[in-house]
mmCIF file with all atom_site columns, C-alpha atoms in Angstrom:
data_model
loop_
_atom_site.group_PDB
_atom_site.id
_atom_site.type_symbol
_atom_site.label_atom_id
_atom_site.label_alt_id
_atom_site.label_comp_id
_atom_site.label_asym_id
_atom_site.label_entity_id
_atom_site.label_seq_id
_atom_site.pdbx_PDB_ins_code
_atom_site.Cartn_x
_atom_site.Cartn_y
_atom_site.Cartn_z
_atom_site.occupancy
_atom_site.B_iso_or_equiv
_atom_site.pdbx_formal_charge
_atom_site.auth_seq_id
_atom_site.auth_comp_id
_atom_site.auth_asym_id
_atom_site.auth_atom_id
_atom_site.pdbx_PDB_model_num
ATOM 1   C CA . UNK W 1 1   ? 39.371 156.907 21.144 1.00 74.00 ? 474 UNK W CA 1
ATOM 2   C CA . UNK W 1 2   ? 38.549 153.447 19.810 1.00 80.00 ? 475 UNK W CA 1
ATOM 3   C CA . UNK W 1 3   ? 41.859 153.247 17.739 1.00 82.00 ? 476 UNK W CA 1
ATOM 4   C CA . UNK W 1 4   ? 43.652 153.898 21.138 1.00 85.00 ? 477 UNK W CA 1
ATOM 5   C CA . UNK W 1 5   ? 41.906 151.600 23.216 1.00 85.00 ? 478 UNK W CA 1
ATOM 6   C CA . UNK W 1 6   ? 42.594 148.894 20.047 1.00 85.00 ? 479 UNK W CA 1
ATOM 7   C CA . UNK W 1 7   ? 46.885 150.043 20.093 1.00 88.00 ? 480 UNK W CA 1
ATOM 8   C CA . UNK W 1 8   ? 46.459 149.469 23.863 1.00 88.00 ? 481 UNK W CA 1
ATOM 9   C CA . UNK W 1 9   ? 45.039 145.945 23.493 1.00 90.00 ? 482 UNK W CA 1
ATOM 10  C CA . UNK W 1 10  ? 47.417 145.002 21.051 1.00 91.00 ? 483 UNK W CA 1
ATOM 11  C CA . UNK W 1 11  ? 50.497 145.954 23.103 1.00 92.00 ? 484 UNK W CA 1
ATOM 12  C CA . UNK W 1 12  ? 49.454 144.146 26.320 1.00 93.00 ? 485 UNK W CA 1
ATOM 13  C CA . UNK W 1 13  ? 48.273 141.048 24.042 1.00 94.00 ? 486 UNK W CA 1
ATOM 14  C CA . UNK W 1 14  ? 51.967 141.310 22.308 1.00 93.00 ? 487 UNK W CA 1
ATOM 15  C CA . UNK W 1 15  ? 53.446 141.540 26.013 1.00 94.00 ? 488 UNK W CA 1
ATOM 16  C CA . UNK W 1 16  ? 52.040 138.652 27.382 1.00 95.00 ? 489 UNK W CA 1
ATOM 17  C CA . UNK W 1 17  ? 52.951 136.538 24.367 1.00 96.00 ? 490 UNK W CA 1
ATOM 18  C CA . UNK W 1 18  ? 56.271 137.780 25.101 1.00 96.00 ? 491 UNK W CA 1
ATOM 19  C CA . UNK W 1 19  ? 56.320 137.086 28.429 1.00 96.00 ? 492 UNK W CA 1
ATOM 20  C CA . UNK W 1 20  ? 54.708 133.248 28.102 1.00 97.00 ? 493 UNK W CA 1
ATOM 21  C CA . UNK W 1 21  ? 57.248 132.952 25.313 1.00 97.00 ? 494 UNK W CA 1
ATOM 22  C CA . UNK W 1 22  ? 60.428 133.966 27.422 1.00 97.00 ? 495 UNK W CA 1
ATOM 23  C CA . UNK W 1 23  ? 59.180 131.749 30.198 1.00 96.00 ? 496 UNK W CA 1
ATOM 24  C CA . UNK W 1 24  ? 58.941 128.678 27.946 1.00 97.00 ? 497 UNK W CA 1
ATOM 25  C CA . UNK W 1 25  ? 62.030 128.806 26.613 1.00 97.00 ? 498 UNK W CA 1
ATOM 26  C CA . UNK W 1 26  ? 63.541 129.236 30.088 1.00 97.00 ? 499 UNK W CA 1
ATOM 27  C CA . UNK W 1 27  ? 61.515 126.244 30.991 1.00 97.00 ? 500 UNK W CA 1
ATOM 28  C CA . UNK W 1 28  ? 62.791 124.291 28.558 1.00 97.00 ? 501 UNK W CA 1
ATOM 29  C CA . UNK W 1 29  ? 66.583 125.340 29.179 1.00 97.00 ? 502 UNK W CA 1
ATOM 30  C CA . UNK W 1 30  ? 65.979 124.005 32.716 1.00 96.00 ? 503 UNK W CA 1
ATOM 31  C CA . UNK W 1 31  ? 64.084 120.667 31.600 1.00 96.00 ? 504 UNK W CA 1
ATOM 32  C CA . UNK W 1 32  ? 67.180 120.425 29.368 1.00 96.00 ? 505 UNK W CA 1
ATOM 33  C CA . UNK W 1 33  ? 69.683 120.950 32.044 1.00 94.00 ? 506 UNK W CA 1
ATOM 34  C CA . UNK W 1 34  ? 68.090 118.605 34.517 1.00 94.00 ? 507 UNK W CA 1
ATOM 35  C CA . UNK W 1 35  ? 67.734 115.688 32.138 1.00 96.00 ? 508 UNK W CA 1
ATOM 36  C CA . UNK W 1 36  ? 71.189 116.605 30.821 1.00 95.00 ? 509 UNK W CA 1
ATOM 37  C CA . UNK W 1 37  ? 72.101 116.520 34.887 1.00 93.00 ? 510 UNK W CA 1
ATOM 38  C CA . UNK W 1 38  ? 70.512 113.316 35.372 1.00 94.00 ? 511 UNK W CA 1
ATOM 39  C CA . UNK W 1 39  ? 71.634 111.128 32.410 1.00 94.00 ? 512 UNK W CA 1
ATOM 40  C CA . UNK W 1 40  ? 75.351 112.033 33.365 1.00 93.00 ? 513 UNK W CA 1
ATOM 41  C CA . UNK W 1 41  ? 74.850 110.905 37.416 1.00 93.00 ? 514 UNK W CA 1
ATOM 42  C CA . UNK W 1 42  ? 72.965 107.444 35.466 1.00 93.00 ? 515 UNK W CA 1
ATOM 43  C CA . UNK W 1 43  ? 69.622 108.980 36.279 1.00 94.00 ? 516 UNK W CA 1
ATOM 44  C CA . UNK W 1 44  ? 70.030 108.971 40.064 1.00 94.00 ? 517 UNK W CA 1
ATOM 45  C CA . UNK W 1 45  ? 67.882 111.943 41.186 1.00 94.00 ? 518 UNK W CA 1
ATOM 46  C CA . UNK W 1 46  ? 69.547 111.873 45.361 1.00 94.00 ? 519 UNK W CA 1
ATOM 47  C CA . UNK W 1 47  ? 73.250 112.026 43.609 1.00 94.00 ? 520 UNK W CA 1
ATOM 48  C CA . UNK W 1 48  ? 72.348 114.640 41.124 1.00 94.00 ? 521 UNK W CA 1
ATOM 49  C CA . UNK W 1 49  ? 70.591 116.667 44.632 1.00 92.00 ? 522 UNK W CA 1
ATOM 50  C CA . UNK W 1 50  ? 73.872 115.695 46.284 1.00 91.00 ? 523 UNK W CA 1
ATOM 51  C CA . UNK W 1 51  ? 76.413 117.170 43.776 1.00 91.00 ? 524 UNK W CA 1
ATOM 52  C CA . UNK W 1 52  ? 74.233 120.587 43.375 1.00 90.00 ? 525 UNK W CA 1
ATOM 53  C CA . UNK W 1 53  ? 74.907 120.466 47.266 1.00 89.00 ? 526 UNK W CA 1
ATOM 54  C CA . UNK W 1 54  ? 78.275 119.671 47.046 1.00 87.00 ? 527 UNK W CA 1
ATOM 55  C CA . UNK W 1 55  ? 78.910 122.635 44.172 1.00 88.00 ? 528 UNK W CA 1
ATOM 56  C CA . UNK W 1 56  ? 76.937 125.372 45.714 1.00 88.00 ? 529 UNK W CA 1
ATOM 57  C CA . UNK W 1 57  ? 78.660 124.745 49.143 1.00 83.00 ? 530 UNK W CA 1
ATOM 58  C CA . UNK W 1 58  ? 75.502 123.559 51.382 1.00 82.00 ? 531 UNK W CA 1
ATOM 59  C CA . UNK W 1 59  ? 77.376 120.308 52.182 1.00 84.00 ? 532 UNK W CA 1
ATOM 60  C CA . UNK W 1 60  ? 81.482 120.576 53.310 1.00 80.00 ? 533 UNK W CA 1
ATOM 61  C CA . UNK W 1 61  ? 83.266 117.073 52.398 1.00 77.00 ? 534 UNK W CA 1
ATOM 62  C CA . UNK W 1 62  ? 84.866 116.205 56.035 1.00 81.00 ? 535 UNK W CA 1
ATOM 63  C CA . UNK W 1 63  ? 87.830 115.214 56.036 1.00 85.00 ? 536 UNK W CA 1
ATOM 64  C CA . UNK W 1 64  ? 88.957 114.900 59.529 1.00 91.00 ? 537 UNK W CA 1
ATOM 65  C CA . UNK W 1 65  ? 87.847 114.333 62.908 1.00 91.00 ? 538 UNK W CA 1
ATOM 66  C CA . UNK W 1 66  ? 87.657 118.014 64.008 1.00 91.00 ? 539 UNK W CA 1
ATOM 67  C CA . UNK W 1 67  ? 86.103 118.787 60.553 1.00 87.00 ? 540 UNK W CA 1
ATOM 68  C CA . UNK W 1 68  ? 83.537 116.000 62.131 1.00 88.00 ? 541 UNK W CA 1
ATOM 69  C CA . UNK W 1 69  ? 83.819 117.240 65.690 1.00 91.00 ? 542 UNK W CA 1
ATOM 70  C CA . UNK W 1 70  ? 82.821 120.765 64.941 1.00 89.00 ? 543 UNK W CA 1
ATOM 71  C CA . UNK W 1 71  ? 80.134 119.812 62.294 1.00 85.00 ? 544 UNK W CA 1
ATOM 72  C CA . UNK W 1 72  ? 78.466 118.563 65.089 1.00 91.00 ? 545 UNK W CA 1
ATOM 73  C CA . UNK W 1 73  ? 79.213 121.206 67.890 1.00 94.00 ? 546 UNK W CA 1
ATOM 74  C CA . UNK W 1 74  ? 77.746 123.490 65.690 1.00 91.00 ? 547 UNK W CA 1
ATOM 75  C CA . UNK W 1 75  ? 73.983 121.255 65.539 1.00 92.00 ? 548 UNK W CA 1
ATOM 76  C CA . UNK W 1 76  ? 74.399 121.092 69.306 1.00 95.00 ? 549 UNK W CA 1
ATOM 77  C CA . UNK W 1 77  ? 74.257 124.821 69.419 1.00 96.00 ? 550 UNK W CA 1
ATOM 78  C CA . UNK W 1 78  ? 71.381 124.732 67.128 1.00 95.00 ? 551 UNK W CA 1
ATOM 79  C CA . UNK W 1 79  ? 69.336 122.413 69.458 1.00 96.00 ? 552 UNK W CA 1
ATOM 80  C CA . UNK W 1 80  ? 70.154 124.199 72.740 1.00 96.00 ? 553 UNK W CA 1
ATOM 81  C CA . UNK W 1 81  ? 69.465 127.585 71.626 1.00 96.00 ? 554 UNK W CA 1
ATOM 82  C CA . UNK W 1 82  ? 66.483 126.144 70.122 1.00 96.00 ? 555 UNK W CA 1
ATOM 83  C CA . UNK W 1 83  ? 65.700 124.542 73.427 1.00 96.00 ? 556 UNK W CA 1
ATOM 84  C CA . UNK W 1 84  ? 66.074 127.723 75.515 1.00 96.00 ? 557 UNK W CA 1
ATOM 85  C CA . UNK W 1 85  ? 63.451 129.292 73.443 1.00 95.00 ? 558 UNK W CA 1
ATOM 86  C CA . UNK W 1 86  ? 61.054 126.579 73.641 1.00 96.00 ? 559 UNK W CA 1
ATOM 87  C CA . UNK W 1 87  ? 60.875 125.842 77.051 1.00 96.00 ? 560 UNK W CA 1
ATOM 88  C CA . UNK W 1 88  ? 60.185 128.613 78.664 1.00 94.00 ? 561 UNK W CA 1
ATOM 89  C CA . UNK W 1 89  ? 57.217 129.283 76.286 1.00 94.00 ? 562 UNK W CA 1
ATOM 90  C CA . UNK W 1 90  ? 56.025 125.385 76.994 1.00 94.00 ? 563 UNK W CA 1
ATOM 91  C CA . UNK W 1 91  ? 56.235 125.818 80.520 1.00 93.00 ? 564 UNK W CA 1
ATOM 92  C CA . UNK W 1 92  ? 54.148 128.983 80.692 1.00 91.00 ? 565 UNK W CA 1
ATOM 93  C CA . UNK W 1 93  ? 51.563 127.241 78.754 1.00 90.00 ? 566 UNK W CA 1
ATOM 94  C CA . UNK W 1 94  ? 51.682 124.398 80.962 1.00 91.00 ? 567 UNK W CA 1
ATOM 95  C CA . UNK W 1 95  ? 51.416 126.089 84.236 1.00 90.00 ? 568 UNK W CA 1
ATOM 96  C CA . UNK W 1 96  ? 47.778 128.606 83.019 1.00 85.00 ? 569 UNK W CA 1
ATOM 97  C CA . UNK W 1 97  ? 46.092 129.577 86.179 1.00 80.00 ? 570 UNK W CA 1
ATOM 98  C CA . UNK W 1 98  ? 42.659 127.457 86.167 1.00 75.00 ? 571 UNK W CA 1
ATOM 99  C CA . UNK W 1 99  ? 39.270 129.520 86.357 1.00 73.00 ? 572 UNK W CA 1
ATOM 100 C CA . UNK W 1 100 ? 36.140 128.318 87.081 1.00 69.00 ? 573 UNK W CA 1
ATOM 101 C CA . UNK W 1 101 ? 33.339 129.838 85.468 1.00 67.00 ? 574 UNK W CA 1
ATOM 102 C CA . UNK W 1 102 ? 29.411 128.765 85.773 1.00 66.00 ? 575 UNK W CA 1
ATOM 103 C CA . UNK W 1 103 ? 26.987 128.531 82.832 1.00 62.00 ? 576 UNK W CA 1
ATOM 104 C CA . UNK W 1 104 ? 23.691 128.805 83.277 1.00 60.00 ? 577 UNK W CA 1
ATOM 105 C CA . UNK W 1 105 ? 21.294 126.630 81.274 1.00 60.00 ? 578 UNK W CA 1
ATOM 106 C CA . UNK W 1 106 ? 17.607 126.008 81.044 1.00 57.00 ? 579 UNK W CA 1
ATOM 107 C CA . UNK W 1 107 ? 17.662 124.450 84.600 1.00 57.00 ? 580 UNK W CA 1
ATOM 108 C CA . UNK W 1 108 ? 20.316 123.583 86.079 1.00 58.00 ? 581 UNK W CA 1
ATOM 109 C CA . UNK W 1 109 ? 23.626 125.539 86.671 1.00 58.00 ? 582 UNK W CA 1
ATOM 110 C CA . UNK W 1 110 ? 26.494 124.136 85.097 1.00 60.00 ? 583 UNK W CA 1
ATOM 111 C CA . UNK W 1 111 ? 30.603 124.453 86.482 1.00 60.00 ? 584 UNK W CA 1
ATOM 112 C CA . UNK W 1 112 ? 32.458 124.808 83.872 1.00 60.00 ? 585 UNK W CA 1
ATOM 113 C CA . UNK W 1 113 ? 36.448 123.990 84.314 1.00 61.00 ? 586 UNK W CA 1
ATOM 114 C CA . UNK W 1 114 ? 38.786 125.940 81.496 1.00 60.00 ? 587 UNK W CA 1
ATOM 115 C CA . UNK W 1 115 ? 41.946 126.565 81.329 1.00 56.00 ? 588 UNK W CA 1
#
């Protein structure tokens, strides 16, 4: 019984060595990479960001006005659906129905406005 608890041990031990091993290595690729990355853009971190932009297609070069035009349509959207969400939510919150309640202390009775 020993013996197996021992093999058991030994393979989880071996497993995680593995598994910190692997992830060091693919650690050091990407430290590798990114200095490689930087030193070609002359170690200019915002143009190195901007080119892994431009390459995995998160930023569109425009090129002419309706490129431009319908960039920008497209944000408008954005902000008025956005907009017609939020408001109606905002103006419930504004317009709660007040309550009074009392609390009662020691002595005295106390009004109490909440909304």
């Amino acid at each position: 019984m020993q013996l197996e608890e021992d093999m058991a041990i030994k393979k989880i031990k071996s497993a995680t060595t593995l598994l910190i091993g692997t992830g060091c290595l693919f650690g050091l690729w990407a430290l590798a990479s990114l200095i490689g990355g930087l030193s070609q853009v002359n170690w200019q971190v915002t143009e190195l960001v901007r080119q892994y932009l431009v390459a995995s297609g998160m930023i569109q070069p425009i090129h002419t006005m309706v490129d431009f035009y319908t960039h920008i349509k497209g944000i408008e959207y954005i902000i008025c659906v956005s907009f017609f969400v939020a408001f109606p939510i905002f103006f419930q919150y504004v317009n709660k129905q007040k309550t009074n309640t009392t609390a009662a202390t020691e002595s005295k009775r106390i009004k109490v406005h909440t909304v």
